[in-house]
Structures are given as C-alpha cells and as structure tokens.
Amino acid sequence: MSEEQHIAELKKMFKNTEAKVGLYHKNCLEILNSLAYILKKTGKLDQALEYYKLCVDICYHIYDKNNTAIACCLSYVGNTLVIMGQLEEAKKYFKEALAIFETDGLRKQEI
C-alpha cells in the first residue's frame, strides 16, 4: 500500500469511527495521530499540524488536564512546528508539555 493509499484509508477509517463513537473518543485520537504522523513523514506539514492540533483538542476533552497523553500530543505539535521553522510557536507547545510531564511525574511519585 502506498503512503497516499494509507492516508486515504486512515481518513476513511476516521470518518467511519467518528460517525460511530463521536470525535472525542480514544479511537479517533489514535487514527488521527497515525494520519498526522504519515502526513508529516510525507512532507505534508500543514495538514499534519492541523491533525496534531486536533489530537490535542481531543486529548483535553477525554483526559485529565495533567495526563501525559496530552503532553505527548503537544510535543508532536511542537516537533512539527520545529520542522516548519516556527521555533517560537514550537517553544510554547514544548513548555506546556513539559509542565504536564513535570506535574504528572510529581503526582505519580506521591502515590
């Protein structure tokens, strides 16, 4: 399967999954994350960024605000922005991700 076919299949899968479970569901998040990764890998950075930002939005709806899944998605946005040369914007996402990683790490140490 070519990367273009893979992208088309993931978009179709997302549309079907969203219709069944709604946008704010872990299954949609996983599909969109995979789609964004392939788009980034194929140089379609604007599209990848759009999907990674949607992943962040979904994470904030389905997870606690300090969940490391949110931090990971924020890092993916930051990484894509770095590749695009938007370093100051990337820094904002990395700082937000770091704050979550630190908070979640501290919370887990207390348990």
JSON list of C-alpha atoms in Angstrom, two decimals:
[
{"chain": "A", "resi": 1, "resn": "MET", "atom": "CA", "xyz": [0.00, 0.00, 0.00]},
{"chain": "A", "resi": 2, "resn": "SER", "atom": "CA", "xyz": [1.40, 3.39, -0.95]},
{"chain": "A", "resi": 3, "resn": "GLU", "atom": "CA", "xyz": [1.53, 6.25, 1.55]},
{"chain": "A", "resi": 4, "resn": "GLU", "atom": "CA", "xyz": [-1.23, 8.05, -0.36]},
{"chain": "A", "resi": 5, "resn": "GLN", "atom": "CA", "xyz": [-3.44, 4.98, -0.14]},
{"chain": "A", "resi": 6, "resn": "HIS", "atom": "CA", "xyz": [-2.64, 4.66, 3.54]},
{"chain": "A", "resi": 7, "resn": "ILE", "atom": "CA", "xyz": [-3.62, 8.30, 4.08]},
{"chain": "A", "resi": 8, "resn": "ALA", "atom": "CA", "xyz": [-6.88, 7.76, 2.20]},
{"chain": "A", "resi": 9, "resn": "GLU", "atom": "CA", "xyz": [-7.66, 4.64, 4.24]},
{"chain": "A", "resi": 10, "resn": "LEU", "atom": "CA", "xyz": [-6.97, 6.42, 7.53]},
{"chain": "A", "resi": 11, "resn": "LYS", "atom": "CA", "xyz": [-9.23, 9.34, 6.53]},
{"chain": "A", "resi": 12, "resn": "LYS", "atom": "CA", "xyz": [-12.00, 6.89, 5.66]},
{"chain": "A", "resi": 13, "resn": "MET", "atom": "CA", "xyz": [-11.45, 4.99, 8.91]},
{"chain": "A", "resi": 14, "resn": "PHE", "atom": "CA", "xyz": [-11.58, 8.24, 10.89]},
{"chain": "A", "resi": 15, "resn": "LYS", "atom": "CA", "xyz": [-14.82, 9.33, 9.22]},
{"chain": "A", "resi": 16, "resn": "ASN", "atom": "CA", "xyz": [-16.46, 5.96, 9.98]},
{"chain": "A", "resi": 17, "resn": "THR", "atom": "CA", "xyz": [-15.17, 5.86, 13.56]},
{"chain": "A", "resi": 18, "resn": "GLU", "atom": "CA", "xyz": [-16.24, 9.43, 14.27]},
{"chain": "A", "resi": 19, "resn": "ALA", "atom": "CA", "xyz": [-19.74, 8.63, 12.99]},
{"chain": "A", "resi": 20, "resn": "LYS", "atom": "CA", "xyz": [-19.96, 5.65, 15.36]},
{"chain": "A", "resi": 21, "resn": "VAL", "atom": "CA", "xyz": [-18.36, 6.97, 18.57]},
{"chain": "A", "resi": 22, "resn": "GLY", "atom": "CA", "xyz": [-18.08, 10.74, 18.14]},
{"chain": "A", "resi": 23, "resn": "LEU", "atom": "CA", "xyz": [-14.99, 12.89, 17.78]},
{"chain": "A", "resi": 24, "resn": "TYR", "atom": "CA", "xyz": [-13.96, 12.89, 21.43]},
{"chain": "A", "resi": 25, "resn": "HIS", "atom": "CA", "xyz": [-13.02, 9.24, 21.67]},
{"chain": "A", "resi": 26, "resn": "LYS", "atom": "CA", "xyz": [-9.69, 7.47, 22.06]},
{"chain": "A", "resi": 27, "resn": "ASN", "atom": "CA", "xyz": [-10.19, 5.55, 18.81]},
{"chain": "A", "resi": 28, "resn": "CYS", "atom": "CA", "xyz": [-10.49, 8.79, 16.84]},
{"chain": "A", "resi": 29, "resn": "LEU", "atom": "CA", "xyz": [-7.42, 10.12, 18.61]},
{"chain": "A", "resi": 30, "resn": "GLU", "atom": "CA", "xyz": [-5.35, 7.09, 17.63]},
{"chain": "A", "resi": 31, "resn": "ILE", "atom": "CA", "xyz": [-6.42, 7.25, 13.98]},
{"chain": "A", "resi": 32, "resn": "LEU", "atom": "CA", "xyz": [-5.74, 10.99, 13.72]},
{"chain": "A", "resi": 33, "resn": "ASN", "atom": "CA", "xyz": [-2.37, 10.62, 15.37]},
{"chain": "A", "resi": 34, "resn": "SER", "atom": "CA", "xyz": [-1.39, 7.95, 12.83]},
{"chain": "A", "resi": 35, "resn": "LEU", "atom": "CA", "xyz": [-2.70, 10.11, 10.00]},
{"chain": "A", "resi": 36, "resn": "ALA", "atom": "CA", "xyz": [-0.74, 13.14, 11.20]},
{"chain": "A", "resi": 37, "resn": "TYR", "atom": "CA", "xyz": [2.43, 11.07, 11.51]},
{"chain": "A", "resi": 38, "resn": "ILE", "atom": "CA", "xyz": [2.20, 9.81, 7.93]},
{"chain": "A", "resi": 39, "resn": "LEU", "atom": "CA", "xyz": [1.40, 13.28, 6.63]},
{"chain": "A", "resi": 40, "resn": "LYS", "atom": "CA", "xyz": [4.45, 14.65, 8.46]},
{"chain": "A", "resi": 41, "resn": "LYS", "atom": "CA", "xyz": [6.59, 11.83, 7.13]},
{"chain": "A", "resi": 42, "resn": "THR", "atom": "CA", "xyz": [5.48, 12.61, 3.56]},
{"chain": "A", "resi": 43, "resn": "GLY", "atom": "CA", "xyz": [6.21, 16.32, 3.95]},
{"chain": "A", "resi": 44, "resn": "LYS", "atom": "CA", "xyz": [2.60, 17.49, 4.19]},
{"chain": "A", "resi": 45, "resn": "LEU", "atom": "CA", "xyz": [3.39, 19.53, 7.26]},
{"chain": "A", "resi": 46, "resn": "ASP", "atom": "CA", "xyz": [0.44, 21.91, 7.21]},
{"chain": "A", "resi": 47, "resn": "GLN", "atom": "CA", "xyz": [-2.00, 19.01, 7.16]},
{"chain": "A", "resi": 48, "resn": "ALA", "atom": "CA", "xyz": [-0.03, 17.11, 9.78]},
{"chain": "A", "resi": 49, "resn": "LEU", "atom": "CA", "xyz": [-0.05, 20.15, 12.05]},
{"chain": "A", "resi": 50, "resn": "GLU", "atom": "CA", "xyz": [-3.81, 20.52, 11.65]},
{"chain": "A", "resi": 51, "resn": "TYR", "atom": "CA", "xyz": [-4.39, 16.90, 12.66]},
{"chain": "A", "resi": 52, "resn": "TYR", "atom": "CA", "xyz": [-1.92, 17.03, 15.55]},
{"chain": "A", "resi": 53, "resn": "LYS", "atom": "CA", "xyz": [-3.70, 20.13, 16.89]},
{"chain": "A", "resi": 54, "resn": "LEU", "atom": "CA", "xyz": [-6.99, 18.28, 16.63]},
{"chain": "A", "resi": 55, "resn": "CYS", "atom": "CA", "xyz": [-5.39, 15.46, 18.64]},
{"chain": "A", "resi": 56, "resn": "VAL", "atom": "CA", "xyz": [-4.52, 17.97, 21.37]},
{"chain": "A", "resi": 57, "resn": "ASP", "atom": "CA", "xyz": [-8.13, 19.16, 21.44]},
{"chain": "A", "resi": 58, "resn": "ILE", "atom": "CA", "xyz": [-9.42, 15.59, 21.71]},
{"chain": "A", "resi": 59, "resn": "CYS", "atom": "CA", "xyz": [-6.95, 14.81, 24.50]},
{"chain": "A", "resi": 60, "resn": "TYR", "atom": "CA", "xyz": [-8.13, 17.79, 26.53]},
{"chain": "A", "resi": 61, "resn": "HIS", "atom": "CA", "xyz": [-11.70, 16.50, 26.21]},
{"chain": "A", "resi": 62, "resn": "ILE", "atom": "CA", "xyz": [-11.07, 12.87, 27.15]},
{"chain": "A", "resi": 63, "resn": "TYR", "atom": "CA", "xyz": [-8.22, 13.02, 29.66]},
{"chain": "A", "resi": 64, "resn": "ASP", "atom": "CA", "xyz": [-7.44, 14.80, 32.91]},
{"chain": "A", "resi": 65, "resn": "LYS", "atom": "CA", "xyz": [-5.67, 18.10, 32.19]},
{"chain": "A", "resi": 66, "resn": "ASN", "atom": "CA", "xyz": [-2.36, 16.73, 33.52]},
{"chain": "A", "resi": 67, "resn": "ASN", "atom": "CA", "xyz": [-2.41, 13.43, 31.65]},
{"chain": "A", "resi": 68, "resn": "THR", "atom": "CA", "xyz": [0.83, 12.66, 29.84]},
{"chain": "A", "resi": 69, "resn": "ALA", "atom": "CA", "xyz": [-1.14, 11.74, 26.69]},
{"chain": "A", "resi": 70, "resn": "ILE", "atom": "CA", "xyz": [-1.86, 15.47, 26.34]},
{"chain": "A", "resi": 71, "resn": "ALA", "atom": "CA", "xyz": [1.82, 16.26, 26.80]},
{"chain": "A", "resi": 72, "resn": "CYS", "atom": "CA", "xyz": [2.75, 13.77, 24.08]},
{"chain": "A", "resi": 73, "resn": "CYS", "atom": "CA", "xyz": [0.29, 15.33, 21.64]},
{"chain": "A", "resi": 74, "resn": "LEU", "atom": "CA", "xyz": [1.60, 18.80, 22.49]},
{"chain": "A", "resi": 75, "resn": "SER", "atom": "CA", "xyz": [5.12, 17.55, 21.80]},
{"chain": "A", "resi": 76, "resn": "TYR", "atom": "CA", "xyz": [4.04, 16.24, 18.38]},
{"chain": "A", "resi": 77, "resn": "VAL", "atom": "CA", "xyz": [2.72, 19.72, 17.53]},
{"chain": "A", "resi": 78, "resn": "GLY", "atom": "CA", "xyz": [5.98, 21.23, 18.75]},
{"chain": "A", "resi": 79, "resn": "ASN", "atom": "CA", "xyz": [8.09, 18.82, 16.72]},
{"chain": "A", "resi": 80, "resn": "THR", "atom": "CA", "xyz": [6.12, 19.58, 13.57]},
{"chain": "A", "resi": 81, "resn": "LEU", "atom": "CA", "xyz": [6.48, 23.32, 14.15]},
{"chain": "A", "resi": 82, "resn": "VAL", "atom": "CA", "xyz": [10.25, 22.90, 14.55]},
{"chain": "A", "resi": 83, "resn": "ILE", "atom": "CA", "xyz": [10.42, 21.15, 11.19]},
{"chain": "A", "resi": 84, "resn": "MET", "atom": "CA", "xyz": [8.40, 24.03, 9.72]},
{"chain": "A", "resi": 85, "resn": "GLY", "atom": "CA", "xyz": [10.87, 26.52, 11.19]},
{"chain": "A", "resi": 86, "resn": "GLN", "atom": "CA", "xyz": [8.33, 28.05, 13.59]},
{"chain": "A", "resi": 87, "resn": "LEU", "atom": "CA", "xyz": [10.57, 27.83, 16.63]},
{"chain": "A", "resi": 88, "resn": "GLU", "atom": "CA", "xyz": [8.88, 30.39, 18.88]},
{"chain": "A", "resi": 89, "resn": "GLU", "atom": "CA", "xyz": [5.48, 28.78, 18.36]},
{"chain": "A", "resi": 90, "resn": "ALA", "atom": "CA", "xyz": [7.02, 25.35, 18.97]},
{"chain": "A", "resi": 91, "resn": "LYS", "atom": "CA", "xyz": [8.51, 26.55, 22.24]},
{"chain": "A", "resi": 92, "resn": "LYS", "atom": "CA", "xyz": [5.01, 27.33, 23.57]},
{"chain": "A", "resi": 93, "resn": "TYR", "atom": "CA", "xyz": [3.86, 23.77, 22.94]},
{"chain": "A", "resi": 94, "resn": "PHE", "atom": "CA", "xyz": [7.01, 22.27, 24.44]},
{"chain": "A", "resi": 95, "resn": "LYS", "atom": "CA", "xyz": [6.66, 24.39, 27.58]},
{"chain": "A", "resi": 96, "resn": "GLU", "atom": "CA", "xyz": [3.06, 23.31, 28.03]},
{"chain": "A", "resi": 97, "resn": "ALA", "atom": "CA", "xyz": [4.05, 19.67, 27.50]},
{"chain": "A", "resi": 98, "resn": "LEU", "atom": "CA", "xyz": [6.92, 19.95, 29.97]},
{"chain": "A", "resi": 99, "resn": "ALA", "atom": "CA", "xyz": [4.62, 21.41, 32.63]},
{"chain": "A", "resi": 100, "resn": "ILE", "atom": "CA", "xyz": [2.30, 18.43, 32.26]},
{"chain": "A", "resi": 101, "resn": "PHE", "atom": "CA", "xyz": [5.14, 15.91, 32.31]},
{"chain": "A", "resi": 102, "resn": "GLU", "atom": "CA", "xyz": [6.50, 17.51, 35.48]},
{"chain": "A", "resi": 103, "resn": "THR", "atom": "CA", "xyz": [3.08, 17.67, 37.16]},
{"chain": "A", "resi": 104, "resn": "ASP", "atom": "CA", "xyz": [2.15, 14.12, 36.23]},
{"chain": "A", "resi": 105, "resn": "GLY", "atom": "CA", "xyz": [5.58, 12.85, 37.27]},
{"chain": "A", "resi": 106, "resn": "LEU", "atom": "CA", "xyz": [5.31, 14.55, 40.64]},
{"chain": "A", "resi": 107, "resn": "ARG", "atom": "CA", "xyz": [1.81, 13.19, 41.16]},
{"chain": "A", "resi": 108, "resn": "LYS", "atom": "CA", "xyz": [2.93, 9.64, 40.41]},
{"chain": "A", "resi": 109, "resn": "GLN", "atom": "CA", "xyz": [5.85, 9.94, 42.84]},
{"chain": "A", "resi": 110, "resn": "GLU", "atom": "CA", "xyz": [3.41, 10.83, 45.63]},
{"chain": "A", "resi": 111, "resn": "ILE", "atom": "CA", "xyz": [1.35, 7.67, 45.12]}
]
